[in-house]
Coordinates of C-alpha atoms in Angstrom, one line a residue:
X1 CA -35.6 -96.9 39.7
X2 CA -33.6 -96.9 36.5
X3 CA -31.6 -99.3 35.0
X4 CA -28.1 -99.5 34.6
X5 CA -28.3 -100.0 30.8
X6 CA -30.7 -96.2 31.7
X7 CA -28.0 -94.9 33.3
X8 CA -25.4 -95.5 30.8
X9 CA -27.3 -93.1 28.8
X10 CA -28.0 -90.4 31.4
X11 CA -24.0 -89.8 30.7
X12 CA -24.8 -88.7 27.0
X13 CA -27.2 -86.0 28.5
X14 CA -25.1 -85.1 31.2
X15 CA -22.0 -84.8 28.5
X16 CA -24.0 -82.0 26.8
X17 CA -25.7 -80.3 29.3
X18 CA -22.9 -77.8 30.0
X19 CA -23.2 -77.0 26.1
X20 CA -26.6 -76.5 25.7
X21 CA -26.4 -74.1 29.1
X22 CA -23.7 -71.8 27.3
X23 CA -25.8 -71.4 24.2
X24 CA -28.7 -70.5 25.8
X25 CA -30.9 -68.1 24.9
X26 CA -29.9 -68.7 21.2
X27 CA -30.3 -72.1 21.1
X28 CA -32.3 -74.7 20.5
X29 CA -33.7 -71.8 18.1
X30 CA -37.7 -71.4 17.2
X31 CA -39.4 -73.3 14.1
X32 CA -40.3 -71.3 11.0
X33 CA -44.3 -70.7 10.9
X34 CA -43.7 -72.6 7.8
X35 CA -41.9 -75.8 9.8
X36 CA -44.3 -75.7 11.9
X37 CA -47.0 -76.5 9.6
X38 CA -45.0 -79.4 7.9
X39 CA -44.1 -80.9 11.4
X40 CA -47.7 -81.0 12.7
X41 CA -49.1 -82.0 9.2
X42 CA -46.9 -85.1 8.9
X43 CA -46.4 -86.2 12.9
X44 CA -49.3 -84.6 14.9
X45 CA -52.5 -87.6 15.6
X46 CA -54.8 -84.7 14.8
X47 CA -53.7 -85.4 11.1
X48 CA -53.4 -89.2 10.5
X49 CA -56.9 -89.3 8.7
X50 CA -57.5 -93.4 9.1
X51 CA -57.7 -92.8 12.9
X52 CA -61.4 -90.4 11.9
X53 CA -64.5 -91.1 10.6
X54 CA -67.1 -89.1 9.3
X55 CA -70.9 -88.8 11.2
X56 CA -73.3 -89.9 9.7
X57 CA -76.0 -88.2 11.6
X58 CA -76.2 -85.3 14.2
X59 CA -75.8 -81.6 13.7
X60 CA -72.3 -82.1 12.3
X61 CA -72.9 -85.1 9.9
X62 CA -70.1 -84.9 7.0
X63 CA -67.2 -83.9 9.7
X64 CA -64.8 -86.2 10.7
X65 CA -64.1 -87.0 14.7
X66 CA -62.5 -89.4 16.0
X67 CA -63.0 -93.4 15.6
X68 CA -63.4 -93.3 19.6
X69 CA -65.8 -90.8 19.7
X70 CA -67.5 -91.4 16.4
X71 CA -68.9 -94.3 18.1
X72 CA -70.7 -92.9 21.0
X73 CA -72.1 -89.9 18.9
X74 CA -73.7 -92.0 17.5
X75 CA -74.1 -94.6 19.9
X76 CA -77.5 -95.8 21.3
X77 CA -79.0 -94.0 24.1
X78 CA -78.9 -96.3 27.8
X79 CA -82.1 -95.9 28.2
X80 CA -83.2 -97.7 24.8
X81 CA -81.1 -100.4 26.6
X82 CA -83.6 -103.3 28.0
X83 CA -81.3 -103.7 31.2
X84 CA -82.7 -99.9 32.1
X85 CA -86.7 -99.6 32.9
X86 CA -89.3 -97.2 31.1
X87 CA -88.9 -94.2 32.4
X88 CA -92.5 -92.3 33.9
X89 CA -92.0 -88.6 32.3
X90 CA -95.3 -87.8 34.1
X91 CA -93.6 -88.1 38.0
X92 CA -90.3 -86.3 38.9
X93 CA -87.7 -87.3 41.3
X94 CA -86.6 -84.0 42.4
X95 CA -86.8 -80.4 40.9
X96 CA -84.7 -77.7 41.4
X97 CA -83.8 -73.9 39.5
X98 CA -80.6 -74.9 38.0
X99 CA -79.4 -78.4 37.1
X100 CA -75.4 -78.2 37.1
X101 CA -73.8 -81.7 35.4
X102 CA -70.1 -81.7 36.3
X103 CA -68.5 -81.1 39.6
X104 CA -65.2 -79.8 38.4
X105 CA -64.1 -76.3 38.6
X106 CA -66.5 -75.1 35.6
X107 CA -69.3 -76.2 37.3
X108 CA -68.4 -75.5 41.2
X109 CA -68.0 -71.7 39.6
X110 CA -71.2 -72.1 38.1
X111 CA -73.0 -72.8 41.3
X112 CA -71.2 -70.4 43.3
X113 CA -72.0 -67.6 41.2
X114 CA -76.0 -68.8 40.4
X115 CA -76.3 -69.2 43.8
X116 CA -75.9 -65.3 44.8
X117 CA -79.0 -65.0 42.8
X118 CA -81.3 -66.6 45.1
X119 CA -81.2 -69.7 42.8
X120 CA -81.6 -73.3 44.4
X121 CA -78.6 -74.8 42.5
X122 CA -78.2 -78.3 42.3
X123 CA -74.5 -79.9 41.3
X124 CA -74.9 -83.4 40.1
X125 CA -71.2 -85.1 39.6
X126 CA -70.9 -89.1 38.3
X127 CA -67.8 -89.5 40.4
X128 CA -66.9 -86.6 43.9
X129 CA -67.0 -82.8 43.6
X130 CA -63.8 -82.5 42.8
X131 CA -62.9 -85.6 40.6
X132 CA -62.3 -83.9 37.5
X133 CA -59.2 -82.6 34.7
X134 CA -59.5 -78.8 37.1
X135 CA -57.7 -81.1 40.2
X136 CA -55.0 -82.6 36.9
X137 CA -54.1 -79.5 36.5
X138 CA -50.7 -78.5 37.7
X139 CA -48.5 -75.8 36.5
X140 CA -50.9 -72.6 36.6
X141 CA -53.8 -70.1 35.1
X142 CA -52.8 -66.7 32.7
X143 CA -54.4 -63.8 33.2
X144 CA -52.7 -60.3 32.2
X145 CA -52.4 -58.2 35.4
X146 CA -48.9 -57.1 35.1
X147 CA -48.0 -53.3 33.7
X148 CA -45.7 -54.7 30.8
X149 CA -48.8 -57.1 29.6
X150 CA -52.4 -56.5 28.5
X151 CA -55.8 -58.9 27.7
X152 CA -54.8 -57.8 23.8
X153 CA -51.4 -59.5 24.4
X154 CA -52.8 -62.1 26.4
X155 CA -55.2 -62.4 22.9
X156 CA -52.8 -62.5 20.2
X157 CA -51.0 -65.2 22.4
X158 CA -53.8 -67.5 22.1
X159 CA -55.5 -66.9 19.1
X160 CA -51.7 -67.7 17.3
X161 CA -51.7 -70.7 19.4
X162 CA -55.1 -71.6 18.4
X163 CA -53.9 -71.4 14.6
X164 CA -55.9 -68.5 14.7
X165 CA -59.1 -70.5 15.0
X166 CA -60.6 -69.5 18.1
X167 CA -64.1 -67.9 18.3
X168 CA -63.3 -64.2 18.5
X169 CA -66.2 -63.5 20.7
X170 CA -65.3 -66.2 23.3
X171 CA -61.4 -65.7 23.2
X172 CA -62.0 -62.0 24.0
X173 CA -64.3 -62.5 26.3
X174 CA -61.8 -65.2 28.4
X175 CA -58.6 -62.5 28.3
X176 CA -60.5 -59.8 29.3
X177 CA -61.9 -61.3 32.3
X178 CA -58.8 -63.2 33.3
X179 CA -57.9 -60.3 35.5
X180 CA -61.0 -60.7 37.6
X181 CA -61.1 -64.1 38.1
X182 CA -57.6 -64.1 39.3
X183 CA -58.7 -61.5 41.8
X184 CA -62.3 -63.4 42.6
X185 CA -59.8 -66.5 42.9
X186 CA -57.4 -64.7 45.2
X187 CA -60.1 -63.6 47.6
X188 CA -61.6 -66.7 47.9
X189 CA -58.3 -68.0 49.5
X190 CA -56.5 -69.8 46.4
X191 CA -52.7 -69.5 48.0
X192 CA -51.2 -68.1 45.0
X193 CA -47.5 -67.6 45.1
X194 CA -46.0 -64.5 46.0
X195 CA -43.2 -62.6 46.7
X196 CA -42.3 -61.1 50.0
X197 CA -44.3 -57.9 49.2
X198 CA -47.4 -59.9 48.8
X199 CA -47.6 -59.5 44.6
X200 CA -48.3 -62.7 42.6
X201 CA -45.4 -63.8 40.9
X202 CA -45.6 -65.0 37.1
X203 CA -43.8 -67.1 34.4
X204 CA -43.8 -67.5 31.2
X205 CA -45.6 -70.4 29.9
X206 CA -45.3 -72.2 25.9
X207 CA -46.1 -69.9 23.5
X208 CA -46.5 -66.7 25.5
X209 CA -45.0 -63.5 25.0
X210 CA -45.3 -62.0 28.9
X211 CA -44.8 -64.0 32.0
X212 CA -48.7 -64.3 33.0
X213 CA -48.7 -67.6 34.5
X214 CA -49.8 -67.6 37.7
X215 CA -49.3 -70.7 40.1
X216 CA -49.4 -72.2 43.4
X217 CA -46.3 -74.2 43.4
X218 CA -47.1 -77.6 40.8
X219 CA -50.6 -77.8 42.0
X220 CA -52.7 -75.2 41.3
X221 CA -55.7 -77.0 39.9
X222 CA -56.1 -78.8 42.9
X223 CA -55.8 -75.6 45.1
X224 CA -58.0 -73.8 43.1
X225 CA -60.7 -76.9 43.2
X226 CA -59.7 -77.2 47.2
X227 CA -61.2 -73.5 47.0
X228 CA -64.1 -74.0 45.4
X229 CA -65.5 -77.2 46.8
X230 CA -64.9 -75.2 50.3
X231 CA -67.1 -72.6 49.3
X232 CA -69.6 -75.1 47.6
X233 CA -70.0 -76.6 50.7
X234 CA -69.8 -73.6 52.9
X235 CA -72.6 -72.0 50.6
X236 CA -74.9 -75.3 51.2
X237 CA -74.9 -75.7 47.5
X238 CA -77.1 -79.3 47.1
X239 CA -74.3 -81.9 45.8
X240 CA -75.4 -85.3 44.4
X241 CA -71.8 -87.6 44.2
X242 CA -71.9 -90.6 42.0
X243 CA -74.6 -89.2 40.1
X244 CA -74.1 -88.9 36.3
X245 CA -76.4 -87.7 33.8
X246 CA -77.7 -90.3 31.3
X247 CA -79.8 -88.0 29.2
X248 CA -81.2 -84.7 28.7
X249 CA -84.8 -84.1 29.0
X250 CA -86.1 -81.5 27.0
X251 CA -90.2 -80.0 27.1
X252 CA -92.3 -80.2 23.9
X253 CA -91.3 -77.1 22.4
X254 CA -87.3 -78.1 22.6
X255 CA -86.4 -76.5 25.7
X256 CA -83.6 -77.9 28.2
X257 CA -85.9 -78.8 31.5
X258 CA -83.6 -81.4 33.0
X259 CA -81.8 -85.0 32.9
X260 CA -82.2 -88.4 33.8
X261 CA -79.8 -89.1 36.0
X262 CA -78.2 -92.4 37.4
X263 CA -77.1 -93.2 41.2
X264 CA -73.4 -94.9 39.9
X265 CA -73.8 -97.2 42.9
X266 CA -76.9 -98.2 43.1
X267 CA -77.9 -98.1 39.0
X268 CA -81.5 -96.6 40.0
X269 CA -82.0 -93.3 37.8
X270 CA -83.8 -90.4 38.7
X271 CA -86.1 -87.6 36.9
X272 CA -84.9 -84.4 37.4
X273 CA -86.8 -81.2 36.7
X274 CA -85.0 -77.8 36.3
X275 CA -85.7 -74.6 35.0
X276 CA -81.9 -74.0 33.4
X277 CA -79.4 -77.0 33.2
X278 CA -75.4 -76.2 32.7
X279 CA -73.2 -79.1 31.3
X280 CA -69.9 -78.6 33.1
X281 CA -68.9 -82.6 32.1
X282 CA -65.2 -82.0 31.2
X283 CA -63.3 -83.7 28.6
X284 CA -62.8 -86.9 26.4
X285 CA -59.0 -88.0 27.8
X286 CA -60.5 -91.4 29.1
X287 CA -61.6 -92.4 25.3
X288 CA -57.4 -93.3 24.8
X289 CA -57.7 -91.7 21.3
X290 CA -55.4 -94.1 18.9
X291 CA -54.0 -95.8 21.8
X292 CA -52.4 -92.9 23.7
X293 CA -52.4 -92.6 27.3
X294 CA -53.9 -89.7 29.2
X295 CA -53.3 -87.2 31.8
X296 CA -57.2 -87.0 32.3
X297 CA -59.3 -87.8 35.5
X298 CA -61.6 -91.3 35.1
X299 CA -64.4 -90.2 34.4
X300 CA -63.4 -88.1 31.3
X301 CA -65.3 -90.1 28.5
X302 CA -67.1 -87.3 27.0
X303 CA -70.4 -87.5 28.3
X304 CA -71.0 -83.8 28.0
X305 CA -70.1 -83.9 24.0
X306 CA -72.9 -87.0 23.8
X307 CA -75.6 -85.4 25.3
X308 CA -75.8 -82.1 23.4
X309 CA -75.1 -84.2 20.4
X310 CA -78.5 -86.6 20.9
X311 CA -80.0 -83.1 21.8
X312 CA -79.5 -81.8 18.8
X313 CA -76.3 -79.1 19.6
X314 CA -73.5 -78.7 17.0
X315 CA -70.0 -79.1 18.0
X316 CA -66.9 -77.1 17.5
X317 CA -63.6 -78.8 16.5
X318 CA -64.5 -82.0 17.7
X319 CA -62.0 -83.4 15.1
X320 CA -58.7 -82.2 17.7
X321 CA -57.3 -82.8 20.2
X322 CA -54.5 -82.0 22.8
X323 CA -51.3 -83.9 23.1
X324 CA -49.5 -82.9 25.9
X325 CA -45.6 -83.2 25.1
X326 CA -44.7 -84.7 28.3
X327 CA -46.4 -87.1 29.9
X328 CA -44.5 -90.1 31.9
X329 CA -43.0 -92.4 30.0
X330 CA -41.2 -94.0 32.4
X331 CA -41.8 -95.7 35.4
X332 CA -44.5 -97.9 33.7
X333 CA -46.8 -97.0 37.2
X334 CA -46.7 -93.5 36.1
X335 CA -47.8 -94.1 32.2
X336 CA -49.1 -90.9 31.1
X337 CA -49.5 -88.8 34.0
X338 CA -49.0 -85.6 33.5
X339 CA -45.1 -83.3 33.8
X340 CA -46.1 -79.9 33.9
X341 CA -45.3 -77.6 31.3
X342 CA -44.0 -75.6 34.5
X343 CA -41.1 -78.3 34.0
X344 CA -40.2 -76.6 30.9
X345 CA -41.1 -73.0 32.5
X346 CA -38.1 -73.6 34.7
X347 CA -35.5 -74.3 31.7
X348 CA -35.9 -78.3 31.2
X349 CA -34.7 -79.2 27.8
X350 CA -36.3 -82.0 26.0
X351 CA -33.1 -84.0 24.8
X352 CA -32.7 -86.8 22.2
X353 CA -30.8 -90.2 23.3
X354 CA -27.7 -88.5 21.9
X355 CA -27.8 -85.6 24.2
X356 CA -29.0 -82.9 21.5
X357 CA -32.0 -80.4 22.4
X358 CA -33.8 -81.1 19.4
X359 CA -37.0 -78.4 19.7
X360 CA -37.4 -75.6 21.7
X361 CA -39.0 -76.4 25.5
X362 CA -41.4 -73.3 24.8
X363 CA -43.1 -74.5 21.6
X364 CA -46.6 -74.4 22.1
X365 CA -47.9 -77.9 22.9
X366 CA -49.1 -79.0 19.4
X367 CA -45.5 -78.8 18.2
X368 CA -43.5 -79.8 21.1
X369 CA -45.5 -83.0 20.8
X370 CA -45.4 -83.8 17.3
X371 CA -41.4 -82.9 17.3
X372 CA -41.2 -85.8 20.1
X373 CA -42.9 -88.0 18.3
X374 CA -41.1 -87.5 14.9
X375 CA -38.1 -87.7 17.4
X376 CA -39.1 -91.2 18.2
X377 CA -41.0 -92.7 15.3
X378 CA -39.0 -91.1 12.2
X379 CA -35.5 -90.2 13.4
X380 CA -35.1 -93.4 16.3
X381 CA -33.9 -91.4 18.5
X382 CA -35.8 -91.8 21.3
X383 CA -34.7 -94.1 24.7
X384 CA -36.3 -97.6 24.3
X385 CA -38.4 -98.4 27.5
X386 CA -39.6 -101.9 26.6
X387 CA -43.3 -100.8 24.8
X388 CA -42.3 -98.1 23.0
X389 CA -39.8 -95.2 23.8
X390 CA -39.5 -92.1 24.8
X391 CA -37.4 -88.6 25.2
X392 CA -35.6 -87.0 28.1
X393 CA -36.5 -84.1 30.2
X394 CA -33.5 -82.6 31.3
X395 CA -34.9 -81.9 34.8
X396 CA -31.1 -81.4 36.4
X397 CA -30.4 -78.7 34.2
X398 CA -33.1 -76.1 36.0
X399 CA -30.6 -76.3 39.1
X400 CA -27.7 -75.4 37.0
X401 CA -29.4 -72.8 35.8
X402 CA -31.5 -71.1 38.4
X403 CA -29.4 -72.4 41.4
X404 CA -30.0 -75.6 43.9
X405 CA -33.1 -76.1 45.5
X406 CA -35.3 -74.6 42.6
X407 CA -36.9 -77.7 41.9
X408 CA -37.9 -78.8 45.3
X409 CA -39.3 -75.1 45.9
X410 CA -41.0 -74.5 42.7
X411 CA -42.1 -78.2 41.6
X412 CA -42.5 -80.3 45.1
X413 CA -45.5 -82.4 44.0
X414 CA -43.6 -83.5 40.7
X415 CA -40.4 -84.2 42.8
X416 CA -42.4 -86.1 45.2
X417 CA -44.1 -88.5 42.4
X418 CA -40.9 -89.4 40.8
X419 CA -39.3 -90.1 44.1
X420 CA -41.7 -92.7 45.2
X421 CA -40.0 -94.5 42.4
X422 CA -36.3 -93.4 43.2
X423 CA -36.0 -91.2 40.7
X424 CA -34.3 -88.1 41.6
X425 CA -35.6 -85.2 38.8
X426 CA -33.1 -82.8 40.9
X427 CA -30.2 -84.9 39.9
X428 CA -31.5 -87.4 36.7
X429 CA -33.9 -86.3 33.2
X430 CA -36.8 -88.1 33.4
X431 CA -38.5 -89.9 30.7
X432 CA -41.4 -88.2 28.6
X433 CA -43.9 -89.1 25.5
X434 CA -47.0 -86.9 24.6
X435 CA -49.8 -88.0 26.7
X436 CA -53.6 -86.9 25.9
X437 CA -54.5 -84.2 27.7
X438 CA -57.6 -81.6 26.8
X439 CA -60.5 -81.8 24.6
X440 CA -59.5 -78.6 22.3
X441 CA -63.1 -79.0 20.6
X442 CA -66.7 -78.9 22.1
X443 CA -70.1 -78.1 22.4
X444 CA -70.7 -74.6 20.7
X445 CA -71.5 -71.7 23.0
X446 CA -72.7 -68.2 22.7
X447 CA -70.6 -65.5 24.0
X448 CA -73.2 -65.6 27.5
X449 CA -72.4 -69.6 26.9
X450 CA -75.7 -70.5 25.7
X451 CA -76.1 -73.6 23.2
X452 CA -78.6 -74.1 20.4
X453 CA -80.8 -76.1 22.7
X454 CA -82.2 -73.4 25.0
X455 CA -82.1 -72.9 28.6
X456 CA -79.1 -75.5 28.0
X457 CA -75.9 -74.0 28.8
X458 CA -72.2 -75.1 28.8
X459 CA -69.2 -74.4 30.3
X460 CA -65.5 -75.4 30.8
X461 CA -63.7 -78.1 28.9
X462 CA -66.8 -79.1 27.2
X463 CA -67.3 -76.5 25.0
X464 CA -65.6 -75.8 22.1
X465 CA -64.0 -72.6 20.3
X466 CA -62.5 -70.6 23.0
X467 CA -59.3 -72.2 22.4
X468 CA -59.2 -72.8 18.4
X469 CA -57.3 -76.0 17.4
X470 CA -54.5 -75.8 20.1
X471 CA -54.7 -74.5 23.9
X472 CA -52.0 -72.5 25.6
X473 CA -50.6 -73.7 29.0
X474 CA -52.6 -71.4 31.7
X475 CA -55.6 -71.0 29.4
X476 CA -57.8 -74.3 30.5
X477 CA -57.5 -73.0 34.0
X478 CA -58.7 -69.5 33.6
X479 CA -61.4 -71.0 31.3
X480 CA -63.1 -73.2 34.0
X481 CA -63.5 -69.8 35.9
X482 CA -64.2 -67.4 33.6
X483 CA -66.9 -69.2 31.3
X484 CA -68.0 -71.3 35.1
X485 CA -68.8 -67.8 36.6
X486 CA -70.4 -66.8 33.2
X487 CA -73.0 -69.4 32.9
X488 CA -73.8 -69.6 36.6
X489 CA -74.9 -65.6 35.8
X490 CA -76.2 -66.1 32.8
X491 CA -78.8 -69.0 34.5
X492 CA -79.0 -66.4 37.6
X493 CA -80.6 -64.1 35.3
X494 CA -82.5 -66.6 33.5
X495 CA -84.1 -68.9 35.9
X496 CA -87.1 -66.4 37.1
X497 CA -88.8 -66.0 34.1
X498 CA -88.6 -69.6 33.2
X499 CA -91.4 -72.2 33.1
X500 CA -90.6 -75.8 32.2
X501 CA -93.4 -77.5 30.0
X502 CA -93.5 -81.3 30.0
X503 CA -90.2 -83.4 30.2
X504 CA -90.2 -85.2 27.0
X505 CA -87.4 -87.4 25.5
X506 CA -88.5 -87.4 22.0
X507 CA -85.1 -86.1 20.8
X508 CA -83.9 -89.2 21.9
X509 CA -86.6 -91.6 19.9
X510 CA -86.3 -88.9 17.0
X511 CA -82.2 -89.4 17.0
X512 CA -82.6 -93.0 17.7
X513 CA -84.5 -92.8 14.3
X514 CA -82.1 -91.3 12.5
X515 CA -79.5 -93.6 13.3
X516 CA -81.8 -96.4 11.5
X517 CA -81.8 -94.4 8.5
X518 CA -78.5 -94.2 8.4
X519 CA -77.9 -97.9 9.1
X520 CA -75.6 -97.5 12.2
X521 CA -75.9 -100.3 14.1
X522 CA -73.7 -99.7 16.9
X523 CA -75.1 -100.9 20.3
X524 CA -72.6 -99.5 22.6
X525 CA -74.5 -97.7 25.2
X526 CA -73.3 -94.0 25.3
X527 CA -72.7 -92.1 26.8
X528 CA -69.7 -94.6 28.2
X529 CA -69.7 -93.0 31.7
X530 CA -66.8 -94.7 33.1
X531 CA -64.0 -96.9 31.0
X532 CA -64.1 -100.6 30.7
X533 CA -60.3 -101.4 31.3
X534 CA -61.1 -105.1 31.2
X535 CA -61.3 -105.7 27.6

């Protein structure tokens, strides 16, 4: 519930809101490309240099990531930690064909797809199938299936909002299957919404030039993971819960051959033997770079990114990251959680504490974030919420525009959260701040989403490239499915013709090495696994 001090300046929005209705679509108006570039340079995290260091080891020694994750690329494998006992390379615990880490959507497509090549598949996850960023997501997935629209459009969309640093092969590759895996989706039973002739309705989403967004209401990740652990299950896919992966185990000549893995309730770890392994780990939210809060599921700590590191994989744009404009702000419960873009979609204005719409609601995310923050830090004009401040969402103004009951049809689950704690979005702006939300950089794929390790693939939020340095709303959806399905047939393929030599884990003494050399003497056991919120 708000205050009344809150209240008192809900009437400087409301004052406006009549305004800013009548000057729509002209105003607010779009940046320049050049004011873009001066607003992200000078407000956007990605660019305060102190918050970085450089590696010092690894295949991308010399770049800069950040402090958070600086420390556990370089941090000491767990099982150099005495508390863990030798492991016995010469007995397995299980074997199977293909080894999926991450039980999100990336690697639930995975499986589904490997398995329809005879494959035993085997999904190990550190938390449920299920508990991952695919179930944060909420406001929907592009693809380009309408007439007036086209996977080139859907391209130039992305690679502009990538800064035009996306990896051609792997950006073409994720807009010209978008089509099918909206269709493989739809016949697997995600309920999509649709008009009263049965065709998908679509919206526009930041940064997009055709409405291509499509959703099921504000919770479309979770429906679309709801489909996908159904069929998991119904396919008799094997699925370990609380199992994470602790290390990779690779044979003597450098081949992927499986992980050791670690029962999260019981601490016991097990040998696993595969012919292919996937890493479908998700993102990186969980690390709280520079403080921020996150959006992210608990067990985001950027395992995947560790792993492949120690293993010798490169990464891609590991030095960015995505702020998500509006994450809760207020009530202090809510800190961070996500307010879909879909918000925005709808017509919600982000306002100032003196009732002005200060940046356009359809920026991409990368600028909408960095013009709250300048908002807050450099022109005070953000809404003091005890720790900090923040910015209205002009939630009311979607009715006004579109007509009552817009909100409760096309955003329930967002109502519904703010209600518990008597706010009414439908008749009060809620309160916003940037929130950290996906991992825009990653382990480097091919365009079949191999890595440099072989038989090692990656999928998902893990990887790095598809995107560039900034991710369109709709895009991280449509990723998990298209590059999920991709790797679970590019290990279908594989898996026949391969024979795993010895498991060895001399990467890890050889890395172990290295950091010596290099006199880090960071002890943290990494990966992290889950965060320590005790400190």
């Amino acid at each position: 519930m708000y205050s009344n001090e809150i209240f008192e300046l809900i009437k400087k929005v409301e004052a406006t809101r009549q305004e800013r209705v009548a000057a729509l679509p002209d105003r607010p108006v779009r940046m320049t490309a050049d004011e873009k570039t001066e607003l992200l340079r000078k407000f956007h995290p990605d660019h305060i240099d102190s918050e970085f260091d450089l590696l010092k080891i690894g295949p991308n020694a010399g770049e800069k990531v950040p402090k958070e994750l600086a420390r556990l690329l370089q941090g000491k494998s767990m099982l150099l930690n005495s508390k863990y006992t030798k492991i016995d390379l010469t007995k397995t615990d299980f074997e199977t064909d293909i080894l999926i880490i991450g039980g999100g959507g990336a690697g639930c497509a995975a499986g589904i797809i490997a398995s329809e090549y005879g494959a035993k598949v085997t999904i190990a996850t550190k938390l449920r199938i299920g508990d991952a960023n695919t179930m944060m997501a909420e406001g929907g997935i592009q693809a380009a299936v309408k007439e007036n629209d086209s996977p080139a459009t859907h391209y130039l969309d992305a690679f502009g909002g990538g800064h035009f640093a996306a990896q051609a092969d792997l950006l073409k590759k994720l807009v010209s299957d978008g089509p099918g895996a909206i269709k493989w989706l739809d016949e697997l039973g995600v309920m999509f919404d649709k008009d009263a002739d049965g065709v998908m309705i679509t919206t526009h989403g930041g940064g997009t030039s055709r409405k291509r967004m499509h959703a099921a209401a504000d919770y479309t990740g979770k429906e679309i993971m709801r489909t996908l652990r159904d069929e998991v299950q119904n396919r008799g896919i094997e699925v370990m819960d609380y199992t994470a992966a602790i290390e990779l185990l690779l044979d003597e000549d450098g081949k992927a051959c499986g992980a050791i893995l670690q029962n999260m309730e019981t601490g016991d770890n097990l040998t696993a033997r595969a012919k292919v392994v996937i890493l479908a780990t998700g993102g990186a939210g969980r690390l709280h770079y520079q403080g921020f809060p996150t959006s992210n599921h608990y067990g985001a700590t950027a395992d995947g990114l560790v792993l492949a590191y120690r293993a010798g994989v490169p990464l891609l744009y590991a030095d960015t990251f995505q702020y998500h404009p509006t994450g809760v702000a207020y009530p202090q419960q809510l800190f961070g959680a996500l307010v879909t873009e879909k918000v925005r979609a709808l017509g919600a204005m982000l306002v100032n504490i003196d009732g002005e719409a200060f940046v356009h609601p359809l920026e991409t995310r990368d600028v909408a974030a960095a013009a709250v923050i300048r908002e807050c830090k450099e022109r005070r004009k953000g809404i003091d919420i005890g720790e900090g401040s923040g910015i209205w969402l002009d939630s009311p103004i979607i009715e006004t525009i579109k007509g009552e009951g817009t909100i409760e049809r096309s955003i329930p689950a967002m109502m519904k959260m703010f209600l518990n704690y008597g706010i009414d979005m439908r008749k009060v702006p809620v309160l916003i701040y940037p929130t950290l939300h996906y991992q825009n950089g990653g382990v480097s794929i091919s365009e079949n989403g191999e890595t440099a390790v072989p038989n090692l693939l990656a999928a998902g939020e893990v990887v790095g490239g598809i995107h560039g340095r900034n991710r369109l709303m709709g895009n991280s959806l449509l990723d998990v499915i298209v590059f999920g399905r991709n790797a679970g047939h590019t290990a279908g393929a594989k898996f026949v013709n391969i024979k795993p030599g010895n498991l060895s884990l001399a990467h890890v003494t050889k890395f172990e090495s290295e950091r010596a050399a290099a006199g880090i003497t960071e002890a943290t056991p990494s990966p992290m696994l889950l965060p320590d919120y005790t400190r």
